[in-house]
mmCIF file of N, CA and C in Angstrom:
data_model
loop_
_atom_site.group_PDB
_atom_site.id
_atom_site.type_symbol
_atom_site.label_atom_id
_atom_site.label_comp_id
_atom_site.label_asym_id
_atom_site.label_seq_id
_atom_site.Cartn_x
_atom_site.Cartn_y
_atom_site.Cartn_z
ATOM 1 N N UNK A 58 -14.403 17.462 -4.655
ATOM 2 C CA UNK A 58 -13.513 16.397 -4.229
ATOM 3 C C UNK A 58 -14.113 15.051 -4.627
ATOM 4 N N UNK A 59 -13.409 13.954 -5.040
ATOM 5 C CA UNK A 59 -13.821 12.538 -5.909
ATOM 6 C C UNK A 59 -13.841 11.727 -4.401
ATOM 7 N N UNK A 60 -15.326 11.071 -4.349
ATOM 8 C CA UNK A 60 -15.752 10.269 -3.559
ATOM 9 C C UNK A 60 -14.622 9.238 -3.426
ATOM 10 N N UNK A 61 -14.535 8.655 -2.142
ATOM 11 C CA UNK A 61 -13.781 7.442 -1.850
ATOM 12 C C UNK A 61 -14.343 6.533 -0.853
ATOM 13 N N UNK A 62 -15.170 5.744 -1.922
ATOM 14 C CA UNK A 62 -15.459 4.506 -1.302
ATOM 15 C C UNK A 62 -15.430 3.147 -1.615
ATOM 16 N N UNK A 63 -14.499 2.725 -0.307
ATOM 17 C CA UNK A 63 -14.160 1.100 -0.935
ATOM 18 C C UNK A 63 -15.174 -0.103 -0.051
ATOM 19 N N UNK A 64 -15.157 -0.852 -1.061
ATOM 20 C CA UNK A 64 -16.001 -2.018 -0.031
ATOM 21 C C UNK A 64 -15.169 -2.874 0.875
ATOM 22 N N UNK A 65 -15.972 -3.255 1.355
ATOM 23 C CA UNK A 65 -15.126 -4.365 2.674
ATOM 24 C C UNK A 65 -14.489 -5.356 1.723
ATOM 25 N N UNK A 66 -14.604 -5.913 0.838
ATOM 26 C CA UNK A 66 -13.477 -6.694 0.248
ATOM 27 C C UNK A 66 -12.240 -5.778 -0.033
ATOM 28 N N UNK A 67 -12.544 -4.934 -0.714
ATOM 29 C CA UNK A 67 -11.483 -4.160 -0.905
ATOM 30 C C UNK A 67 -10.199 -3.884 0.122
ATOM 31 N N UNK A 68 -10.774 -3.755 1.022
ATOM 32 C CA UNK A 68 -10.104 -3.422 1.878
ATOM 33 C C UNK A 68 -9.640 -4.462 2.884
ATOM 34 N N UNK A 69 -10.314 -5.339 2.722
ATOM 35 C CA UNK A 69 -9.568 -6.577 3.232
ATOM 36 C C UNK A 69 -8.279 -6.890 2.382
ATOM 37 N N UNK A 70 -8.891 -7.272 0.563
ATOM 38 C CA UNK A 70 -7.789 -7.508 0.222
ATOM 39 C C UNK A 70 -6.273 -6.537 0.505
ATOM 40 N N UNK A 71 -6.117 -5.247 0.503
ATOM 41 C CA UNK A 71 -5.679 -3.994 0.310
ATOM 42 C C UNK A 71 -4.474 -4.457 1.777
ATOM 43 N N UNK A 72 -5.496 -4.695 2.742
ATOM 44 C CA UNK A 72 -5.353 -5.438 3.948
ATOM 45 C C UNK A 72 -4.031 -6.225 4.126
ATOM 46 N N UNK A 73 -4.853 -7.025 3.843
ATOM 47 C CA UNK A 73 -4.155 -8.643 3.782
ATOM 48 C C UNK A 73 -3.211 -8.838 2.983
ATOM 49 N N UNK A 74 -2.817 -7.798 1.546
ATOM 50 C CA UNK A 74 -1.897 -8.122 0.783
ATOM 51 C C UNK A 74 -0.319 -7.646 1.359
ATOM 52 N N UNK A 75 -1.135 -6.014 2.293
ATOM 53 C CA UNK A 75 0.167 -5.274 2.492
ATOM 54 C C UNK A 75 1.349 -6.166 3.634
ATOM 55 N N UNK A 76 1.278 -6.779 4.445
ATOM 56 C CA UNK A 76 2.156 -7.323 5.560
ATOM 57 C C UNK A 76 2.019 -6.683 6.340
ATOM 58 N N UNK A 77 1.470 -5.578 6.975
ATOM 59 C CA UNK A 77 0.897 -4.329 7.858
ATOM 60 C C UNK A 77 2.662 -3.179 7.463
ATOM 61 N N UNK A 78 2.791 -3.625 6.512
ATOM 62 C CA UNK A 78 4.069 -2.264 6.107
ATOM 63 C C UNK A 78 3.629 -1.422 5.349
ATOM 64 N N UNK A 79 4.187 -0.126 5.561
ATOM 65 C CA UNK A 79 3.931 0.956 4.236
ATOM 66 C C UNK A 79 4.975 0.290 2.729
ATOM 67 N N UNK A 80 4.316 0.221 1.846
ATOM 68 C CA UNK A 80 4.643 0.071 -0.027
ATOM 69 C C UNK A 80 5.784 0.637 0.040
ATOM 70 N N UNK A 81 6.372 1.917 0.597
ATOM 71 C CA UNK A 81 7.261 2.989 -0.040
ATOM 72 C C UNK A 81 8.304 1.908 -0.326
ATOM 73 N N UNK A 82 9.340 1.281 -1.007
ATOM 74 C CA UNK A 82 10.334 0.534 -0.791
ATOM 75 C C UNK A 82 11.375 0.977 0.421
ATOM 76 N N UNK A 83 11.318 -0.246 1.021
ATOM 77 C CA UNK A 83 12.320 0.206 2.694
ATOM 78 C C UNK A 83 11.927 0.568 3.817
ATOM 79 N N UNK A 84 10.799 1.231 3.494
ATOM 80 C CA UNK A 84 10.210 1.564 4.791
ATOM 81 C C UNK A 84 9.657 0.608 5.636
ATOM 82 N N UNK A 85 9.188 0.259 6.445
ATOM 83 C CA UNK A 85 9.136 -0.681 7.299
ATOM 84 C C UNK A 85 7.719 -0.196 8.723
ATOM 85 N N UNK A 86 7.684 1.385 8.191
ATOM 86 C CA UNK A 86 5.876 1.536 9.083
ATOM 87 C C UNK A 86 5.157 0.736 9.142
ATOM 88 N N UNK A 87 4.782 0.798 10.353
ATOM 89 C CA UNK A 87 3.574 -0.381 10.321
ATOM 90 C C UNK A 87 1.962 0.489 9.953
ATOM 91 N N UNK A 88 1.094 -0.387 9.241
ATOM 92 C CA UNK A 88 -0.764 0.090 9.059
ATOM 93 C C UNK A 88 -1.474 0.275 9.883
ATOM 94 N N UNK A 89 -0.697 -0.911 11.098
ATOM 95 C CA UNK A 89 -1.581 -0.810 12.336
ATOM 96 C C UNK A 89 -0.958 -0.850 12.736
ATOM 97 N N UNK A 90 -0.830 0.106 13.914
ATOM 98 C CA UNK A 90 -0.177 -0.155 15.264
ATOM 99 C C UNK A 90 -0.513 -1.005 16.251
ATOM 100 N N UNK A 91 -0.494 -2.183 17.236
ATOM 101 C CA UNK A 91 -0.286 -2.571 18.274
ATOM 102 C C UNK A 91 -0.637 -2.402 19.331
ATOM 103 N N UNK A 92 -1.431 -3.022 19.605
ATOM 104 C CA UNK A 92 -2.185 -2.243 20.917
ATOM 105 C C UNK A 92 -1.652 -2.638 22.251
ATOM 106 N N UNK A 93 -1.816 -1.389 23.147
ATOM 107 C CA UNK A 93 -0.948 -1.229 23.891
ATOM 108 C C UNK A 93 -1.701 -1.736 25.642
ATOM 109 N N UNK A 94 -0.874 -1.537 26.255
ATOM 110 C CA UNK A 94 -1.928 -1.585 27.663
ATOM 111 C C UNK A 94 -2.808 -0.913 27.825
ATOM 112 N N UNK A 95 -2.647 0.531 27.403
ATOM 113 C CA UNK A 95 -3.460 1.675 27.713
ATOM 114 C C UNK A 95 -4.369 1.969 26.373
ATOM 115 N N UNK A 96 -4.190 1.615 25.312
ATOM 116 C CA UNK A 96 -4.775 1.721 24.120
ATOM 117 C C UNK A 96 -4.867 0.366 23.199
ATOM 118 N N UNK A 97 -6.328 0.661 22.383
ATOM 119 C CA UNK A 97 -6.297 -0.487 21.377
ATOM 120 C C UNK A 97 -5.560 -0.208 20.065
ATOM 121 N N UNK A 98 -5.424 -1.100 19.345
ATOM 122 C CA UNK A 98 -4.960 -1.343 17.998
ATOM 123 C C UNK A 98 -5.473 -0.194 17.099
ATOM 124 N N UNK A 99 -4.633 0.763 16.784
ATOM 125 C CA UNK A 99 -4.800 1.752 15.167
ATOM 126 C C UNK A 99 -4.397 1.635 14.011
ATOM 127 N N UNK A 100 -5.394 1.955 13.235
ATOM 128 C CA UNK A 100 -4.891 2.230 11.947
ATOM 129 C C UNK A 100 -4.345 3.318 11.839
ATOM 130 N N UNK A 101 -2.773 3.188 11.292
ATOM 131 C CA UNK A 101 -2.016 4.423 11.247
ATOM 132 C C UNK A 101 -2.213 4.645 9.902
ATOM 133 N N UNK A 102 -1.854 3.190 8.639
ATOM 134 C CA UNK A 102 -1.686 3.432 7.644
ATOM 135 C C UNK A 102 -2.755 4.205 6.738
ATOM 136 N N UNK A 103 -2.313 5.182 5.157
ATOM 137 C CA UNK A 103 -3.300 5.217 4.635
ATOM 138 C C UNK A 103 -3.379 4.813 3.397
ATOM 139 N N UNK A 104 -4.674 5.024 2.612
ATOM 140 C CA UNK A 104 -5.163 4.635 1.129
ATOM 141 C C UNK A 104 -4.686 5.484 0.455
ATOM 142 N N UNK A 105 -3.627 4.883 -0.519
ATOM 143 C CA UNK A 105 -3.690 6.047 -1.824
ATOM 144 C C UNK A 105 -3.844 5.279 -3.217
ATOM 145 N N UNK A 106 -4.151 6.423 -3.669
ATOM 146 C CA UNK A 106 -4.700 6.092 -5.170
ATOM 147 C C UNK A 106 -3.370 6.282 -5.674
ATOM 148 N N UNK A 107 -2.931 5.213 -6.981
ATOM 149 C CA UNK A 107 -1.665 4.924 -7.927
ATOM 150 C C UNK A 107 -2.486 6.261 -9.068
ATOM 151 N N UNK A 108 -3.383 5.596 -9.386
ATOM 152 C CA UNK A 108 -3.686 6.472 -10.183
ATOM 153 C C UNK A 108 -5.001 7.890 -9.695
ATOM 154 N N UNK A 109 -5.266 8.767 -9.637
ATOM 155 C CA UNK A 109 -5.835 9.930 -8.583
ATOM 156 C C UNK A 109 -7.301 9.328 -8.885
ATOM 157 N N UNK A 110 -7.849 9.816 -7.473
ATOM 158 C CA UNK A 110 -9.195 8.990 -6.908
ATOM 159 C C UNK A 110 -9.831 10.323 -8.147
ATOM 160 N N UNK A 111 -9.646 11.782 -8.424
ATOM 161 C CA UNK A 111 -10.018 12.728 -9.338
ATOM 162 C C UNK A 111 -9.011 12.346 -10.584
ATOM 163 N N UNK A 112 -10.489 13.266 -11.318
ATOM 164 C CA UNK A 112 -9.327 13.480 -12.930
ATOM 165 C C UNK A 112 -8.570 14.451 -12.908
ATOM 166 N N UNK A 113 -8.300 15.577 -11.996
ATOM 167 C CA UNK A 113 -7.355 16.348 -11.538
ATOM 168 C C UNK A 113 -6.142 16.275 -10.463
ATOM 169 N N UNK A 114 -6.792 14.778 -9.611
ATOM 170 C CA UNK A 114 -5.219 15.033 -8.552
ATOM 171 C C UNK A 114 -4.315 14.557 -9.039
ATOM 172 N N UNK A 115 -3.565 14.221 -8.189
ATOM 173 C CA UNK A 115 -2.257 13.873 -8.582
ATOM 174 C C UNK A 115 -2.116 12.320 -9.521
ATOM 175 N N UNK A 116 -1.467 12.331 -10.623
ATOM 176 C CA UNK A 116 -1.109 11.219 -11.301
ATOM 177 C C UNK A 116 -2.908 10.163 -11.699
ATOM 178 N N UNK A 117 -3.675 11.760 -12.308
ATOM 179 C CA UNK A 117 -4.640 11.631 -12.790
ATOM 180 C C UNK A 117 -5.283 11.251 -13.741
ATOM 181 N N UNK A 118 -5.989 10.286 -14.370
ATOM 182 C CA UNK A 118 -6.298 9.415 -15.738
ATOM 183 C C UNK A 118 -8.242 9.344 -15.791
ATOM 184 N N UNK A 119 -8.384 10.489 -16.327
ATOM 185 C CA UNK A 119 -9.996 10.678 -16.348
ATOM 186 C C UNK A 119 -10.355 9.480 -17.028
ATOM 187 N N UNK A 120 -10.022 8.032 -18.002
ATOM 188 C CA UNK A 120 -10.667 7.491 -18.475
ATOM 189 C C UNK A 120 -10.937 6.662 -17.356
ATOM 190 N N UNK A 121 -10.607 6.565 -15.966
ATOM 191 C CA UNK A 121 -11.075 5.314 -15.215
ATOM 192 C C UNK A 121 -12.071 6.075 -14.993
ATOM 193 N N UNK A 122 -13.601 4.856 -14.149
ATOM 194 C CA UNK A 122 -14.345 4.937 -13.404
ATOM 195 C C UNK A 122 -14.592 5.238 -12.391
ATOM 196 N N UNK A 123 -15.032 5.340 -11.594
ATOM 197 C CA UNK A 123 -15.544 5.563 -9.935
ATOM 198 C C UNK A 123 -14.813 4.226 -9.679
ATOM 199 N N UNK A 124 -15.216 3.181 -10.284
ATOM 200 C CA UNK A 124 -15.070 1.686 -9.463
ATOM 201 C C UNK A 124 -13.643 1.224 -10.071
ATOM 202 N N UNK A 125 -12.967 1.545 -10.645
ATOM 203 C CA UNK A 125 -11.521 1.447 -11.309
ATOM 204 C C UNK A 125 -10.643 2.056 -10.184
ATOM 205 N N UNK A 126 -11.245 3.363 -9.915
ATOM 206 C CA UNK A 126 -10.199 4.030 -9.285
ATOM 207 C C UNK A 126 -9.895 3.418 -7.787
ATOM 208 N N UNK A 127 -11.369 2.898 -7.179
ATOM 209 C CA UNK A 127 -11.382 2.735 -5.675
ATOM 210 C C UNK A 127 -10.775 1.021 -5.695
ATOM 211 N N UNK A 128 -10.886 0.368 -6.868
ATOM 212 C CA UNK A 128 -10.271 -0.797 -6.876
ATOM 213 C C UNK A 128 -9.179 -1.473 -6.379
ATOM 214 N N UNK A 129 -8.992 -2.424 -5.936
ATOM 215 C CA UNK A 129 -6.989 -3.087 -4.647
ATOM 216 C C UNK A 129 -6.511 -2.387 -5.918
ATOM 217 N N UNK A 130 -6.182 -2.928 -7.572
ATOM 218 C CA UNK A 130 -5.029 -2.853 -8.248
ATOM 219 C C UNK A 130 -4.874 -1.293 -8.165
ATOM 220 N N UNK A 131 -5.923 -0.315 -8.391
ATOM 221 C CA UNK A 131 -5.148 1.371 -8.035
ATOM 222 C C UNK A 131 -4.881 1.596 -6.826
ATOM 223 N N UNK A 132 -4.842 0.853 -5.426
ATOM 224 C CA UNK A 132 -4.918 1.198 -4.189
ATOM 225 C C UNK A 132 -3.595 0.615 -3.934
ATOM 226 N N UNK A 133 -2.723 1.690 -2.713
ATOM 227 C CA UNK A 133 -1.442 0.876 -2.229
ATOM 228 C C UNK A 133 -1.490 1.473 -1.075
ATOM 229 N N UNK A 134 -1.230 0.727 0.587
ATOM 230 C CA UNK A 134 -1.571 1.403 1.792
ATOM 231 C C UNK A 134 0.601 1.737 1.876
ATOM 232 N N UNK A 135 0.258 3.095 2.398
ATOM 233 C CA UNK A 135 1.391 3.636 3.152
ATOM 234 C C UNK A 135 1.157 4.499 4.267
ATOM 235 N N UNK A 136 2.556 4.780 4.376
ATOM 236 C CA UNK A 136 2.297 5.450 6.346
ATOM 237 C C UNK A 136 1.938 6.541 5.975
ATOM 238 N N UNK A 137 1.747 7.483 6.581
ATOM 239 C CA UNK A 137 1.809 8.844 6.633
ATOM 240 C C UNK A 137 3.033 9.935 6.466
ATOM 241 N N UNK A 138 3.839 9.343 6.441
ATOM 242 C CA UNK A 138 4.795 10.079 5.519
ATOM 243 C C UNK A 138 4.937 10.047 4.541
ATOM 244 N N UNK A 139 5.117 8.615 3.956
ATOM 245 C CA UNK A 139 5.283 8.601 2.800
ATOM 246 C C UNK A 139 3.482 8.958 1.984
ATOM 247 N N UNK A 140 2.692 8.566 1.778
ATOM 248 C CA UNK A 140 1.587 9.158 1.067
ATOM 249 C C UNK A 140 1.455 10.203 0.419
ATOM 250 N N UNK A 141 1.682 11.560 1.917
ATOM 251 C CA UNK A 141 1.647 12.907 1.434
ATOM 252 C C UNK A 141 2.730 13.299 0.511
ATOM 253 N N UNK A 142 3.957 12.567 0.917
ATOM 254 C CA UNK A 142 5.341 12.736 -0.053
ATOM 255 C C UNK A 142 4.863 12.458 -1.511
ATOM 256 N N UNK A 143 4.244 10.967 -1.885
ATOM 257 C CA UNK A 143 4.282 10.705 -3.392
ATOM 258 C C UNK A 143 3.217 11.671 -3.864
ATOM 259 N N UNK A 144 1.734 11.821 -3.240
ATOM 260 C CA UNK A 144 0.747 13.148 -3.474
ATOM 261 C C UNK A 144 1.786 14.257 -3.676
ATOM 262 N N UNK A 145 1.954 14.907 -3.048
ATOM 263 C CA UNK A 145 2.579 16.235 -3.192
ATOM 264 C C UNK A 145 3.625 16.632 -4.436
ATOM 265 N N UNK A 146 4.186 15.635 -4.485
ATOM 266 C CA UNK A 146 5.858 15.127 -5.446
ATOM 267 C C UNK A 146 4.939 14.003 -6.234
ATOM 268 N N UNK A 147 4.108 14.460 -7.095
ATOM 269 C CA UNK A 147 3.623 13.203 -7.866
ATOM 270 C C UNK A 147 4.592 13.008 -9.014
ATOM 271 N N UNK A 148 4.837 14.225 -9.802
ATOM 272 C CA UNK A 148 6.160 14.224 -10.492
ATOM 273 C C UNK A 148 7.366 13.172 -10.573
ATOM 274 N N UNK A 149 7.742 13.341 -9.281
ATOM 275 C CA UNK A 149 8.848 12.114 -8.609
ATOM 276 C C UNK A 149 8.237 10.542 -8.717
ATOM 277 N N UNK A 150 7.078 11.027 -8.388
ATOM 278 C CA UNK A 150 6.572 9.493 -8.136
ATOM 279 C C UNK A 150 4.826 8.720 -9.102
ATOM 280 N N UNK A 151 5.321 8.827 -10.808
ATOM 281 C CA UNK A 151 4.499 8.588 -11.617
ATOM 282 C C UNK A 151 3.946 7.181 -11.081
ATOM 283 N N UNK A 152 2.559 7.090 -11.796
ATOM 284 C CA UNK A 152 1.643 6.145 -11.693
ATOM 285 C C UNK A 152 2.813 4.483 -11.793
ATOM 286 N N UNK A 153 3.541 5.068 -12.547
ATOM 287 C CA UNK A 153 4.166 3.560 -13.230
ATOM 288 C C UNK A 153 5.481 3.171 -11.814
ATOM 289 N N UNK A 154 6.075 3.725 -11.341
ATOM 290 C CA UNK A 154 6.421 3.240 -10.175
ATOM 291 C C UNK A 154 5.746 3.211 -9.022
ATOM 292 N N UNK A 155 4.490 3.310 -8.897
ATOM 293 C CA UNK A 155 3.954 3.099 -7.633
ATOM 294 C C UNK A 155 3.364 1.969 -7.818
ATOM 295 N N UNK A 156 2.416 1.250 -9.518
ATOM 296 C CA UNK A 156 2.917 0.131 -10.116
ATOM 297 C C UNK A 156 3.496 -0.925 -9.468
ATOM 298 N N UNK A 157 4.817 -0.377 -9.896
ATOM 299 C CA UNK A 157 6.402 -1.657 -9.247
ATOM 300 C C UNK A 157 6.272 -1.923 -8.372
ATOM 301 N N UNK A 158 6.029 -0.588 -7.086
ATOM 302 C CA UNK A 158 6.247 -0.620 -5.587
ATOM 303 C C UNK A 158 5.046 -2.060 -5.091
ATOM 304 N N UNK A 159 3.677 -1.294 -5.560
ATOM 305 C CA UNK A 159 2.785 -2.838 -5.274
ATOM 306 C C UNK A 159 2.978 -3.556 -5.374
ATOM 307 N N UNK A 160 3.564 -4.319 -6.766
ATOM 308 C CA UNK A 160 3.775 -5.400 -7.219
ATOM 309 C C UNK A 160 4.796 -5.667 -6.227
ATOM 310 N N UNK A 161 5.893 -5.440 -6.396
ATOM 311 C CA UNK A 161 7.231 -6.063 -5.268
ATOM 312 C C UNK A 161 6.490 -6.190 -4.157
ATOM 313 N N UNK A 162 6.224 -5.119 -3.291
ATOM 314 C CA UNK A 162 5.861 -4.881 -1.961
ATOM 315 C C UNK A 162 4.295 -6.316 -1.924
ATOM 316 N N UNK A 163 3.339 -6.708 -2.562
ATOM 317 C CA UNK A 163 2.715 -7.304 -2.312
ATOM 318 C C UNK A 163 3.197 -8.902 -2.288
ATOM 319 N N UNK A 164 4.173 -8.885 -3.397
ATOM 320 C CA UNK A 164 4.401 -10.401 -3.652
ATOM 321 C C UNK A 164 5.601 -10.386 -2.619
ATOM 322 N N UNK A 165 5.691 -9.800 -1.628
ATOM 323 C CA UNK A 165 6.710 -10.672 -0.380
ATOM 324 C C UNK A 165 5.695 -11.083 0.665
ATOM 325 N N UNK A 166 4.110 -11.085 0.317
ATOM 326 C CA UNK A 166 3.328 -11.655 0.777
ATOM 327 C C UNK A 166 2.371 -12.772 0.581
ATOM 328 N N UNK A 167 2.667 -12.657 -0.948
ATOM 329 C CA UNK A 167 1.546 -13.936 -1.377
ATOM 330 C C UNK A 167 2.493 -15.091 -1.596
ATOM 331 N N UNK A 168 1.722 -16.064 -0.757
ATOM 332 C CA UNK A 168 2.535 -17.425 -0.682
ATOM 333 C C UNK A 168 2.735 -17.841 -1.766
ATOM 334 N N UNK A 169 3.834 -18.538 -1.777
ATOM 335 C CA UNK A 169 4.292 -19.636 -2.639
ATOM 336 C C UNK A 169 5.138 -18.329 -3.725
ATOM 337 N N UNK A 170 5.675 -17.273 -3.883
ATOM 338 C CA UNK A 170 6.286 -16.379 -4.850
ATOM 339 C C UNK A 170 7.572 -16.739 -4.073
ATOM 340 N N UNK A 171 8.341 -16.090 -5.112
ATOM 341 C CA UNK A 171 9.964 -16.454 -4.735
ATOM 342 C C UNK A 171 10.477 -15.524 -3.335
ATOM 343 N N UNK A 172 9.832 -13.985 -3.539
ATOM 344 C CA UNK A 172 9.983 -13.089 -2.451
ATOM 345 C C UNK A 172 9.480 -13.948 -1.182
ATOM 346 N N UNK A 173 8.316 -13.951 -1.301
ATOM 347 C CA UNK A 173 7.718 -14.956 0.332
ATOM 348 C C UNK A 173 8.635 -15.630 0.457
ATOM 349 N N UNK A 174 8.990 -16.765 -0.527
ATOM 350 C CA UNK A 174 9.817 -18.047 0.133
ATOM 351 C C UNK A 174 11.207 -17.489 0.996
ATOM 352 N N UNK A 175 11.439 -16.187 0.290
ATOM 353 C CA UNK A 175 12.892 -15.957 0.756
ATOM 354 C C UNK A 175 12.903 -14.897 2.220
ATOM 355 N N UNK A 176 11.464 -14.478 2.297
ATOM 356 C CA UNK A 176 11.403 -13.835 3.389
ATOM 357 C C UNK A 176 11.135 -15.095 4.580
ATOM 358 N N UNK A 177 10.375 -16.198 4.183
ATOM 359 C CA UNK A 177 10.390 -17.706 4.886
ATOM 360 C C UNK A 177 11.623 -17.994 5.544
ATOM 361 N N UNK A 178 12.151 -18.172 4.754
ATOM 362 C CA UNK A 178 13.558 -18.594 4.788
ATOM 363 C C UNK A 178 14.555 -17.910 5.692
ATOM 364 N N UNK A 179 14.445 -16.314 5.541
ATOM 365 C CA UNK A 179 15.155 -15.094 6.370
ATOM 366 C C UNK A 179 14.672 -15.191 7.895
ATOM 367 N N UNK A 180 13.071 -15.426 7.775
ATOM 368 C CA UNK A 180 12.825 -15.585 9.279
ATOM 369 C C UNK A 180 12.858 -16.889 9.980
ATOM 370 N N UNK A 181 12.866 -17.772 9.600
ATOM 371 C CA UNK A 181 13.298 -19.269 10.468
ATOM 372 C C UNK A 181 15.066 -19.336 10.310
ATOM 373 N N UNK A 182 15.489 -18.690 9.483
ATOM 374 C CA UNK A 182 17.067 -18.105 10.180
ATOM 375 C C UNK A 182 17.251 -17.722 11.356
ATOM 376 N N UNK A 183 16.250 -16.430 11.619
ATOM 377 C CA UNK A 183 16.992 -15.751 12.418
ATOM 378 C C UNK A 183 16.171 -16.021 13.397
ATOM 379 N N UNK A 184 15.572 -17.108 13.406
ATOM 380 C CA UNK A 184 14.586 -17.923 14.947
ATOM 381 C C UNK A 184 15.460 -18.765 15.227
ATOM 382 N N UNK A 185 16.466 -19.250 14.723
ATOM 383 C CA UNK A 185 17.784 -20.005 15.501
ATOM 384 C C UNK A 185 19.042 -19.071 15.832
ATOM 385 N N UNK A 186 19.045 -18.140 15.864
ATOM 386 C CA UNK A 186 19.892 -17.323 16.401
ATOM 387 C C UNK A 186 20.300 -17.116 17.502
#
């Protein structure tokens, strides 16, 4: 089995890019759950590799590295449904749309992109409601 280890930047960025949603387009899981009266804050979400953490798993490219593979740009956090879905069904779900999914799914987070502004915009709407 191919080691998986990311550094604390990594995973900050990985973090900080997602909005605490799963990538899948639409889905709306949260990474962390919310901590409750009776419980603290979990990480629900998980790490998957776009391209396979092995040169055998799923949507696998032996020319990367150890440090290519564990890198934010191959990393996209989703819930637990969806993960095992694109693993399992890698077929369905090639390296090159999981790609897209980051890209979209991250830039409705990084300020100043047209997605942010318009998710800006959607939520001080519906704070005068």
């Amino acid at each position: 089995m191919a080691e998986r280890r990311y550094s604390p930047t990594t995973i900050k960025v990985l973090f900080g890019a997602s909005g605490n949603q799963c990538a899948f387009p639409e889905c709306t899981n949260q990474i962390i759950a919310t901590e409750t009266l009776d419980s603290e804050a979990a990480v629900v979400g998980q790490i998957c590799h776009i391209y396979a953490a092995a040169d055998n798993g799923p949507r696998g490219k032996p020319s990367l590295t150890e440090e290519e593979r564990n890198a934010p740009r191959n990393l996209i956090l989703m819930c637990g449904h969806h993960h095992p879905m694109v693993d399992k069904q890698w077929a369905d779900y090639p390296a090159t749309t999981l790609i897209s999914w980051k890209k979209a799914h991250e830039a409705k987070y990084q300020q100043g992109t047209a997605e942010a502004l318009k998710r800006q915009e959607e939520m001080q709407q519906n704070a005068f409601l």
